[in-house]
Structure formats: structure tokens, C-alpha cells
Coordinates of C-alpha atoms and ligand atoms in Angstrom, one line a residue:
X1 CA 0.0 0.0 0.0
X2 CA 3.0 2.6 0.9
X3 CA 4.3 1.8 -2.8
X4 CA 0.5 3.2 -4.1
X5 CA 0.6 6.2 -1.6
X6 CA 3.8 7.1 -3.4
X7 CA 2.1 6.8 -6.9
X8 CA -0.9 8.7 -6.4
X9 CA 1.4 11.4 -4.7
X10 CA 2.8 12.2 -8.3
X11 CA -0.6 12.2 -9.8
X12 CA -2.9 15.0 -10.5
X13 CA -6.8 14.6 -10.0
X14 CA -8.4 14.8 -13.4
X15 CA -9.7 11.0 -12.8
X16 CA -9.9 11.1 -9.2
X17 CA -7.1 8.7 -8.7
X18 CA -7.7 7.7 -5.3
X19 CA -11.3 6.4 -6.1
X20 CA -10.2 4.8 -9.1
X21 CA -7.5 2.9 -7.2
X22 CA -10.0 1.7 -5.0
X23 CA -12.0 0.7 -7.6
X24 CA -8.9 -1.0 -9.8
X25 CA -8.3 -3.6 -6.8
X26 CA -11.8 -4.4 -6.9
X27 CA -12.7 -5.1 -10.5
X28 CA -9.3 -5.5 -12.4
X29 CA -6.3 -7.0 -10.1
X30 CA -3.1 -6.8 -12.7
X31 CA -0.2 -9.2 -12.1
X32 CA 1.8 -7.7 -14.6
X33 CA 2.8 -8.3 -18.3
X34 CA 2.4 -11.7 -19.6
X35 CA 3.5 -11.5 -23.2
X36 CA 4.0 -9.3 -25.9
X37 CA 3.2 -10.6 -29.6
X38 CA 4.3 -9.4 -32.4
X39 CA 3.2 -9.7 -36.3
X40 CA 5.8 -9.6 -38.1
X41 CA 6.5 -10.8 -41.6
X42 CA 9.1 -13.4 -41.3
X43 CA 8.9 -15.1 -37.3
X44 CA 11.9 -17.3 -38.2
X45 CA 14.3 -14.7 -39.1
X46 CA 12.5 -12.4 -36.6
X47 CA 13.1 -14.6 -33.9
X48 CA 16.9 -14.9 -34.7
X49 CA 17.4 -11.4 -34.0
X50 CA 15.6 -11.1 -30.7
X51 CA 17.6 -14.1 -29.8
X52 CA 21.3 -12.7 -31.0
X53 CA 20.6 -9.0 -30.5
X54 CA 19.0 -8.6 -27.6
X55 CA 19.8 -11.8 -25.9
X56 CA 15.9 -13.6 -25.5
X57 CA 16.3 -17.4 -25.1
X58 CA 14.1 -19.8 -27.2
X59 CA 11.2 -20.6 -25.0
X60 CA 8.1 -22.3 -27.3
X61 CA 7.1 -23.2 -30.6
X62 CA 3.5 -23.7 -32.6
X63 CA 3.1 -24.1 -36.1
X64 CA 3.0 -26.4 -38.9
X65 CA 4.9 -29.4 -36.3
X66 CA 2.1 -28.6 -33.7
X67 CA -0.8 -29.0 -36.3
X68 CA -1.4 -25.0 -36.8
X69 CA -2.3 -24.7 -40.6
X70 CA -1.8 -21.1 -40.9
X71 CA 0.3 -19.7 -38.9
X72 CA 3.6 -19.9 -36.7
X73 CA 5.0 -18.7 -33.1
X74 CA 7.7 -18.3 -31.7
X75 CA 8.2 -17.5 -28.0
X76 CA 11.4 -16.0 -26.6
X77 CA 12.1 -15.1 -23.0
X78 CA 14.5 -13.5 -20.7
X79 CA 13.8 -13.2 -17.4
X80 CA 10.3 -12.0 -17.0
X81 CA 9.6 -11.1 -20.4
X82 CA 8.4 -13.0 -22.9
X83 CA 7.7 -11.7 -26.5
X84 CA 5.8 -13.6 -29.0
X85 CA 6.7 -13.5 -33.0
X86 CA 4.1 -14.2 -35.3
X87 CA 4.0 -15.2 -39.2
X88 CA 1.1 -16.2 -41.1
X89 CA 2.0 -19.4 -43.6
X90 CA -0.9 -18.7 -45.9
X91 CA -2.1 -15.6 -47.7
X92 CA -4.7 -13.7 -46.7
X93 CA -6.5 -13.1 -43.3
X94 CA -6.1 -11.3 -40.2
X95 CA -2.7 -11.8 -39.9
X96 CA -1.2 -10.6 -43.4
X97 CA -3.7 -7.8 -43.2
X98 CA -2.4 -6.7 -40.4
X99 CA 1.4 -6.7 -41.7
X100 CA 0.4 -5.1 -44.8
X101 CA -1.3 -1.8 -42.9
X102 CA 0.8 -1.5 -40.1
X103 CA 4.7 -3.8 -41.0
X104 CA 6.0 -5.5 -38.1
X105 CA 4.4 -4.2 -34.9
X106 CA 2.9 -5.2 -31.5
X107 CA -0.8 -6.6 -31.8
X108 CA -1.2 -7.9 -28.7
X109 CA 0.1 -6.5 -25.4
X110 CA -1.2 -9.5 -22.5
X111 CA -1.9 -8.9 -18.7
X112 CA -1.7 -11.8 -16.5
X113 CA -4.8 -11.7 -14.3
X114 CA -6.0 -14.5 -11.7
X115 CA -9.6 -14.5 -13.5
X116 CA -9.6 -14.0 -17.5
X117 CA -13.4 -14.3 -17.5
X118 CA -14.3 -11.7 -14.6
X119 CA -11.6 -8.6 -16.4
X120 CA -13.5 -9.5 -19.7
X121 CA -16.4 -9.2 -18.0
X122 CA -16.0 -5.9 -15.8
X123 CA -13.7 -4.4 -19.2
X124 CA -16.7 -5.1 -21.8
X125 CA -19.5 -4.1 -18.9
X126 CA -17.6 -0.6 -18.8
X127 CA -17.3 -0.2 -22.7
X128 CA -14.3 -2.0 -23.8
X129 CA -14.6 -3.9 -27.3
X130 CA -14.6 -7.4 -27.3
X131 CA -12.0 -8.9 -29.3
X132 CA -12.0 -13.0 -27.7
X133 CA -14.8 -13.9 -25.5
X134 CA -13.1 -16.3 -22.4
X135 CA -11.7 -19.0 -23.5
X136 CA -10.7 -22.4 -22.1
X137 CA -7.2 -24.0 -23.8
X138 CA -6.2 -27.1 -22.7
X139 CA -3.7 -30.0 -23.5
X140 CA -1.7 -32.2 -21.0
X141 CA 0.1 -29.6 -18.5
X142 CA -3.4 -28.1 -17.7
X143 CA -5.6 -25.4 -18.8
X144 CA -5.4 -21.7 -20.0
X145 CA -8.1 -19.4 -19.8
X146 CA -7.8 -16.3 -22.0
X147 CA -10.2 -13.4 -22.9
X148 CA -9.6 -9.9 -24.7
X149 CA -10.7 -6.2 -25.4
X150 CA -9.5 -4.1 -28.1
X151 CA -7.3 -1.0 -26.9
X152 CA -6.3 1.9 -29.5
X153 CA -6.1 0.9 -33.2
X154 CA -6.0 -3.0 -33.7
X155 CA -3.9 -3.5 -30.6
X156 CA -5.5 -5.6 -28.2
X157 CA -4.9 -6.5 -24.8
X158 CA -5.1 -10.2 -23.9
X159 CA -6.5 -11.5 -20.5
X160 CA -4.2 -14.3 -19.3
X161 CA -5.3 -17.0 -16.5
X162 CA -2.3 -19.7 -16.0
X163 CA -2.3 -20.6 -12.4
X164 CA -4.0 -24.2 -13.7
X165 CA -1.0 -24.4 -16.6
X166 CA 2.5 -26.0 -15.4
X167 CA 3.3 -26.0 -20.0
X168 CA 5.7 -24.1 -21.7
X169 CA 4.0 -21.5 -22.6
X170 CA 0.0 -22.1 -23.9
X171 CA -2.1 -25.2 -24.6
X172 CA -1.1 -25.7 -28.3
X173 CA 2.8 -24.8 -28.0
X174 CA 5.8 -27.0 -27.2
X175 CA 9.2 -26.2 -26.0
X176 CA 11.5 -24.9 -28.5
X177 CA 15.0 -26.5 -27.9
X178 CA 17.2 -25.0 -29.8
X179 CA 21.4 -25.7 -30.3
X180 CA 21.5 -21.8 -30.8
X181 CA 21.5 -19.4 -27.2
X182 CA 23.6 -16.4 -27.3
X183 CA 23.5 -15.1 -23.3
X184 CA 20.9 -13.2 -22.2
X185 CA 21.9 -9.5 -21.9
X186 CA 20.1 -8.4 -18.4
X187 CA 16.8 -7.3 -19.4
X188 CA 14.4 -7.9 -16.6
X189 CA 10.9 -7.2 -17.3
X190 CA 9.0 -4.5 -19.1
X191 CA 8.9 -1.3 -17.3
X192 CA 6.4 0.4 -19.0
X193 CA 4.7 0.3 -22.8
X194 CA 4.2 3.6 -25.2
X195 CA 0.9 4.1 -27.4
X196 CA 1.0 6.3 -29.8
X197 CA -2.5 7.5 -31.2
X198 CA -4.1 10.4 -33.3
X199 CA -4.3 14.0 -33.2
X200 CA -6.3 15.0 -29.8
X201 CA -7.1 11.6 -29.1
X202 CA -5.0 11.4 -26.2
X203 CA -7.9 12.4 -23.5
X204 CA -10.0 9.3 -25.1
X205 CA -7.5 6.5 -24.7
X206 CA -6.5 8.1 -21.1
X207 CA -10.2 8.0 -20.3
X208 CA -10.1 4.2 -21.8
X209 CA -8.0 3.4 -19.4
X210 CA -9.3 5.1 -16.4
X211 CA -12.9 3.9 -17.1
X212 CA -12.8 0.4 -18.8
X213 CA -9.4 -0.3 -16.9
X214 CA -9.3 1.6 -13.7
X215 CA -6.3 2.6 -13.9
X216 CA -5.4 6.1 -12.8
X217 CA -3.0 8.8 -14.8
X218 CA 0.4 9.6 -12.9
X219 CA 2.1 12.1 -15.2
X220 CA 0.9 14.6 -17.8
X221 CA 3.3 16.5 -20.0
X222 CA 2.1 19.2 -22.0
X223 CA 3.4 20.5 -25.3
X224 CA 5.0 22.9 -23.3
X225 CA 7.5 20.0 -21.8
X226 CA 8.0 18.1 -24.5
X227 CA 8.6 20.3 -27.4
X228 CA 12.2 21.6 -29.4
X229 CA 12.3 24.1 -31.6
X230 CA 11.2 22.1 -34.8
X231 CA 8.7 19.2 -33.1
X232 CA 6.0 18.3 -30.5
X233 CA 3.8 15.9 -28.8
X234 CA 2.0 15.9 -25.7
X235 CA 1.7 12.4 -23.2
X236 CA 0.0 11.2 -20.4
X237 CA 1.0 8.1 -18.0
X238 CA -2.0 6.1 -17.2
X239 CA -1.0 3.1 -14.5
X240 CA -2.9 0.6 -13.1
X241 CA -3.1 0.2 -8.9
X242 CA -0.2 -2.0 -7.9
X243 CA 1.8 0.1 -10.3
X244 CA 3.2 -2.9 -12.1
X245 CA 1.2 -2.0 -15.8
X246 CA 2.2 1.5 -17.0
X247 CA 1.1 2.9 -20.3
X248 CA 2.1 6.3 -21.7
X249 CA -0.4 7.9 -24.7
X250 CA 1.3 10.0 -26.7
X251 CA -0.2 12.7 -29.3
X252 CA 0.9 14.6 -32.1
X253 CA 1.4 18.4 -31.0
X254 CA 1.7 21.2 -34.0
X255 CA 5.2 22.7 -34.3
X256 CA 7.3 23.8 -37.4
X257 CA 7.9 20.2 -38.7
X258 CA 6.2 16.9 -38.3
X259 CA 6.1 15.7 -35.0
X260 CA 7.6 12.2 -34.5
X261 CA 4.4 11.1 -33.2
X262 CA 2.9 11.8 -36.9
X263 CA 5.5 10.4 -38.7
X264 CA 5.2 7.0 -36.6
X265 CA 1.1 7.7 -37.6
X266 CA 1.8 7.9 -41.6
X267 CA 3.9 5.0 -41.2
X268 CA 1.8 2.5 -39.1
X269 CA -1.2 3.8 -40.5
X270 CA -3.1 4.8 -37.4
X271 CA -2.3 3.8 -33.2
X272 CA 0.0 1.7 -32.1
X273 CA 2.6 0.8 -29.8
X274 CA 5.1 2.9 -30.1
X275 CA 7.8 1.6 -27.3
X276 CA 9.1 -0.9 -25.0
X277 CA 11.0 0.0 -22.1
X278 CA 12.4 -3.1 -20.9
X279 CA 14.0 -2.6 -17.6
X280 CA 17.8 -3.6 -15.9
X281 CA 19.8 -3.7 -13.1
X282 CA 23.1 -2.7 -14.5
X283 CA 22.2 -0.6 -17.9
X284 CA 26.2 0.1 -19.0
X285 CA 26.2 -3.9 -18.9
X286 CA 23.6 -4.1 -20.7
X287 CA 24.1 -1.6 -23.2
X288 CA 27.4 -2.6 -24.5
X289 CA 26.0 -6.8 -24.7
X290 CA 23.7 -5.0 -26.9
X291 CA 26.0 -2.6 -28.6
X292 CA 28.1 -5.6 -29.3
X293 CA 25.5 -7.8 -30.9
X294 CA 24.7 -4.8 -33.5
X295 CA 21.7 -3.0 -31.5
X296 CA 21.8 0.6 -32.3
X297 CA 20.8 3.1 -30.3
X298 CA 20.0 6.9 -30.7
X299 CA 23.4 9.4 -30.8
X300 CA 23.2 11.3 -27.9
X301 CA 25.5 14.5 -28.7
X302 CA 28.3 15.1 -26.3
X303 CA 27.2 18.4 -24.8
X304 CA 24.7 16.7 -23.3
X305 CA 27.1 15.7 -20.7
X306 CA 28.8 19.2 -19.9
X307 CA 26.6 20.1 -17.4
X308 CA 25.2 16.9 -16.2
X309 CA 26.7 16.7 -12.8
X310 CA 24.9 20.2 -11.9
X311 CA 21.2 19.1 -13.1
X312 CA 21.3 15.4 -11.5
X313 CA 23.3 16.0 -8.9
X314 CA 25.6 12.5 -7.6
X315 CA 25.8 9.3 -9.4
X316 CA 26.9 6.2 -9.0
X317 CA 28.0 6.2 -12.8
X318 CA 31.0 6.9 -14.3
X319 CA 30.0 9.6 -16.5
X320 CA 32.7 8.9 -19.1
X321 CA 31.1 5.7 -19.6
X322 CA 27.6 6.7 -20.2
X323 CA 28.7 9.1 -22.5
X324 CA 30.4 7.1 -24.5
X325 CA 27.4 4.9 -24.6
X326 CA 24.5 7.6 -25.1
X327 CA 23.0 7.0 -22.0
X328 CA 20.6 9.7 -20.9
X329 CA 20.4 10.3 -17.0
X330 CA 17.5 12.4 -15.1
X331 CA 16.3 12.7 -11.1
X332 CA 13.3 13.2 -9.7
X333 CA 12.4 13.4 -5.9
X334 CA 12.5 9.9 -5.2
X335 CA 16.0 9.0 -6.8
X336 CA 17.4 8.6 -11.0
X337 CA 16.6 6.4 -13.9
X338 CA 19.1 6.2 -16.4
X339 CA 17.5 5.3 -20.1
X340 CA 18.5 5.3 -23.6
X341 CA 16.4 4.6 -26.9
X342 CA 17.6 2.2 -29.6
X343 CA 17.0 3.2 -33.3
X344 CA 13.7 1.9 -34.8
X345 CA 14.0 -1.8 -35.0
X346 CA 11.7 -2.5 -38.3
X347 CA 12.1 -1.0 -41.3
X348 CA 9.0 1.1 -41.3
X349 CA 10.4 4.3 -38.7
X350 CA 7.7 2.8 -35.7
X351 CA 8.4 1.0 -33.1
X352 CA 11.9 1.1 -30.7
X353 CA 13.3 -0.3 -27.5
X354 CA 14.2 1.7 -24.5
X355 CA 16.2 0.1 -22.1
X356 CA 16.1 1.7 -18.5
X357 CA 17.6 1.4 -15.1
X358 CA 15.6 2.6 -12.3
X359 CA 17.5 4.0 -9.1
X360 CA 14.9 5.3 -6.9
X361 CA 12.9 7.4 -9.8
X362 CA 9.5 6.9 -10.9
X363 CA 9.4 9.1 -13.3
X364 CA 10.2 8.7 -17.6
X365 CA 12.9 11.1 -17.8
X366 CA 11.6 14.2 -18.9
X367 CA 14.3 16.7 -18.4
X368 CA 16.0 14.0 -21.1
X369 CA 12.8 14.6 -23.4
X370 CA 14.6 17.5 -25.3
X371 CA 18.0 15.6 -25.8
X372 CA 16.3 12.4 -27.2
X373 CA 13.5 14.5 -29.8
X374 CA 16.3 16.2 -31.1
X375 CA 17.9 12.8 -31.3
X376 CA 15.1 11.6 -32.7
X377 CA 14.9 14.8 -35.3
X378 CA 18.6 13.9 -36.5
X379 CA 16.8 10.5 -37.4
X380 CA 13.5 11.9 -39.2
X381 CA 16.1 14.2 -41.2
X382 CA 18.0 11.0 -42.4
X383 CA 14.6 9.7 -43.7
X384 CA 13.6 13.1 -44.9
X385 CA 10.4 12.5 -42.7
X386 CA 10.8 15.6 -40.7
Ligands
LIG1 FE1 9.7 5.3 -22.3

């Protein structure tokens, strides 16, 4: 309960947080992040990059072997993450579709919940779409119940009830033993997830989340804070009670060139998941594993660091280090994060990795919002997207 006091102390009251908390234990208790799945064109190949780049280990398989017809899956994990990649063997469908519009993205972002069929229930009684009514999966290691809403564009969030499954990952899938498993490279588990959506749609998916969710909004930056001379947007932090599921919205905002909010927009075509902050405990470590295994990350310039002693006060870091890495650093009251953004990971200029490492802070970083737009700016100008 402390840890919640100390969450709704950042927040401001436009939802009524403290009711809304109350109400979030009762009708949708969050365990946390089950999976995160992917469609994405080629799963094989897709999979081999998760694996060498960012270190995921090979976890479960389903497809043609397992008696799907249509499609194939790959799970990878490291430590509580687990990302699902997802190809379709046949043309047509949902799947292809969904590839075509938007290229390789997130379509489903799961939540592991003790009752699938009561957070379908209490989501769809307060307005959620339904995109999978509950539904019982079972094969030899037990039984799965899962159930899901639509959230902004064709993103979906997945109900996940496993405390009756002891399998490797869901009825259907078998472990995937493979010769092949580069080290894992210290990601933990997913701090928090970024949606993207249209111009001055921000309030509605907030209010999605308040409402159908009962989760309560912790931050608000205005155009105001996250702006540089050329670009804009504007983003709210919704979280749900226990803290454990947080999901930024971010917005376009107008300013003298096209806001990197917009250009992810043209390119997706419409809302979607933007990032995934994955979290570690040691993010130098972690960073050069990555570095290493060809990850690239965002270029940081070096003046960055002139004057970063004076606005974050003591570090443990050496700052020689995380400047030669790019790593952004920024304090609130409660302690530091340290973060940094890898370059778009798909071809299409959508969806990135942030990797952070929380010392104390709560907060996303925003005095490092300037640094990494105009990072981000140097990138759009490459594309000639800016
Ligand atoms: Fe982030």
C-alpha cells in the first residue's frame, strides 16, 4: 500500500485517482505483463534477431509441427519477459492484413490476471470492445483461460489466467529446444509500454483506461515540456493500482515540422505501440552486450554531458562511460533512472526499445525529453520525414 501512496502522490486529479485505485483492486487485479506478440512478416528470421541482438532465449514453438495450418509462433524469454513473433503461412487473413497496414508491430500486449473471464467481464460491462470472449485451452500440462478487449487501433490487450497451466508457454505450444542461445543481456521485465494515437485523441485512450481499466493517470506532460524548436507531442501516463502495468499515450502536437508522433502515424497507419521500455539492473552492462550484438541506439551529442553533474546531482556512474554509450540520465524526488532509446527496430520508422535502469525514480525522464527529440529529429532528417 505505501508503494501506491507514493504513486498517487505524483498524480494529479483529473480521474480522481484515489477512487479509481480503490475501484482498480476491486474489478481488475493486474499481475503484470504476460507476453507481448508481435506480427511480423518473417517469425523465423525475426526470432533470430531477438535471440542474438537482444539476448531472448528460445522458449516455445507452434506451427506447422504442432498441427497450426496457418500460422507460426515463436516465444522467446528473458527473465520476466516473454515476446511472442508471429507469421502467417498462408495468404490472406487477419494476420497478413495486419502486416500489410501497419509492418511489423505489436498486436497484442497481455496482462496476467487471476480471473480471465471476470476482467473481460468488468472491461466489456464498462465499454471495452470485445475482441475474444473467455476461452478455455487445454492440452496435458493443464488449462489456460484467456479473454480480450480491443485498446487503440488494432492493438488488443489479452486476459491471461495460468495458475491451472504448469506448459511451456500455452495449450497448443511445445518447447523450442534449440542448439543456438547467445547469453541473455540483463533485461528484466518490461517497465512500462508507449501508445501512440491520433491527433487530440490522447484524453479518449486516457479515459479508456481510467474507465474500462481503472487505472489512474500519474504524469501529464504538455506540449510545453516536451517540445524543441522544430517538433512536438504531448503524453499522459495512465498506470494501473499495484503500479506494475504502466502505459504512456502520446499525441501529435503542432510545431514547425512533423512531429515524430505523426510520422510514426503515416507509417503504421493509425495507433499503435510505439515503445518498450524493458528494464535492468546494470544498464552500461547491458548496453554494451547490446552494442556488441549490432543493437543501435539513438546518438546522444556530447554536450549533453557538460553540465550533467549540476542538473542530476551525484551518481553512482561513471560519466565517461555513459557518455560514450549515449546513456541519458535524469532525477526526480525519489532518486534517478538512467535510459536510452535504440533506433527503430523494423524497417517502417515505428516501433523502438528503450532500455532503463531505475535507481529510486519513478518518473520517464523528462528533463532527457529535449535531448532524445532532437535525437530523434537527427533521425527523421535522415529519412527526410521531418
Ligand atoms: Fe519510455
Amino acid at each position: 500500500m505505501a508503494e501506491i501512496k507514493k504513486l498517487t502522490d505524483l498524480q494529479n486529479t483529473e480521474y480522481g485517482t484515489k477512487k479509481i485505485f480503490e475501484e482498480a483492486q476491486d474489478f481488475l487485479p493486474l499481475n503484470g505483463t504476460d507476453y507481448v506478440e508481435l506480427y511480423v512478416g518473417n517469425a523465423k528470421q525475426s526470432a533470430h534477431f531477438y535471440k542474438t541482438a537482444f539476448g531472448f532465449q528460445s522458449e516455445a514453438y507452434a506451427g506447422l509441427e504442432t498441427g497450426l495450418k496457418d500460422r507460426v509462433s515463436y516465444v522467446l524469454k528473458q527473465d520476466k519477459i516473454r515476446l511472442v513473433l508471429t507469421s502467417p503461412l498462408t495468404k490472406g487473413g487477419e494476420i497478413n492484413k495486419h502486416i500489410d497496414l501497419h509492418g511489423d508491430g505489436v498486436k497484442v500486449v497481455a496482462l496476467w490476471v487471476d480471473d480471465a473471464t471476470k476482467a473481460y467481464e468488468e472491461t466489456v460491462k464498462r465499454g471495452a470492445k470485445s475482441y475474444m470472449k473467455p476461452t478455455k485451452e487445454e492440452d496435458e500440462f493443464g488449462h489456460v483461460i484467456r479473454s480480450g478487449i480491443y485498446t487503440y487501433g488494432e492493438t488488443v490487450h489479452i486476459f491471461v489466467e495460468r495458475k491451472n497451466y504448469s506448459g511451456a508457454f500455452l495449450p497448443g505450444y511445445r518447447k523450442w529446444e534449440s542448439h543456438y542461445n547467445p547469453a541473455p543481456v540483463g533485461l528484466k521485465f518490461i517497465d512500462h509500454m508507449v501508445g501512440n494515437v491520433g491527433w487530440n485523441k490522447m484524453k479518449e485512450w486516457c479515459d479508456f483506461y481510467a474507465k474500462v481499466m481503472g487505472f489512474a493517470q500519474i504524469v501529464s506532460f504538455t506540449d510545453d515540456d516536451i517540445s524543441t524548436e522544430y517538433t512536438a507531442l504531448m503524453s499522459k501516463v495512465m498506470s494501473n493500482g499495484n503500479g506494475r502495468i504502466k502505459f504512456p499515450i502520446n499525441e501529435p502536437a503542432e510545431g514547425k515540422k512533423k512531429s515524430q508522433i505523426e510520422e510514426y502515424l503515416d507509417f503504421y497507419n493509425g495507433p499503435g505501440v510505439q515503445h518498450i521500455a524493458v528494464a535492468t539492473n546494470d544498464i552500461v552492462a547491458t548496453v554494451s552486450a547490446m552494442r556488441e550484438r549490432g543493437v543501435e541506439f539513438l546518438y546522444v551529442p556530447e554536450e549533453y554531458y557538460d553540465d550533467l553533474l549540476e542538473r542530476v546531482g551525484e551518481i553512482d556512474e561513471d560519466v565517461e562511460v555513459l557518455k560514450k554509450h549515449g546513456i541519458l540520465i535524469d532525477r526526480d524526488e525519489e532518486g534517478y533512472l538512467l535510459q536510452i532509446f535504440t533506433k527503430t527496430i523494423v524497417d517502417r520508422p515505428t516501433m523502438f526499445f528503450e532500455v532503463i535502469q531505475r535507481k529510486g525514480a519513478r518518473s520517464f525522464g523528462v528533463g532527457n525529453f529535449k535531448a532524445l527529440f532532437e535525437a530523434i529529429e537527427r533521425e527523421q532528417l535522415n529519412r527526410g520525414t521531418l
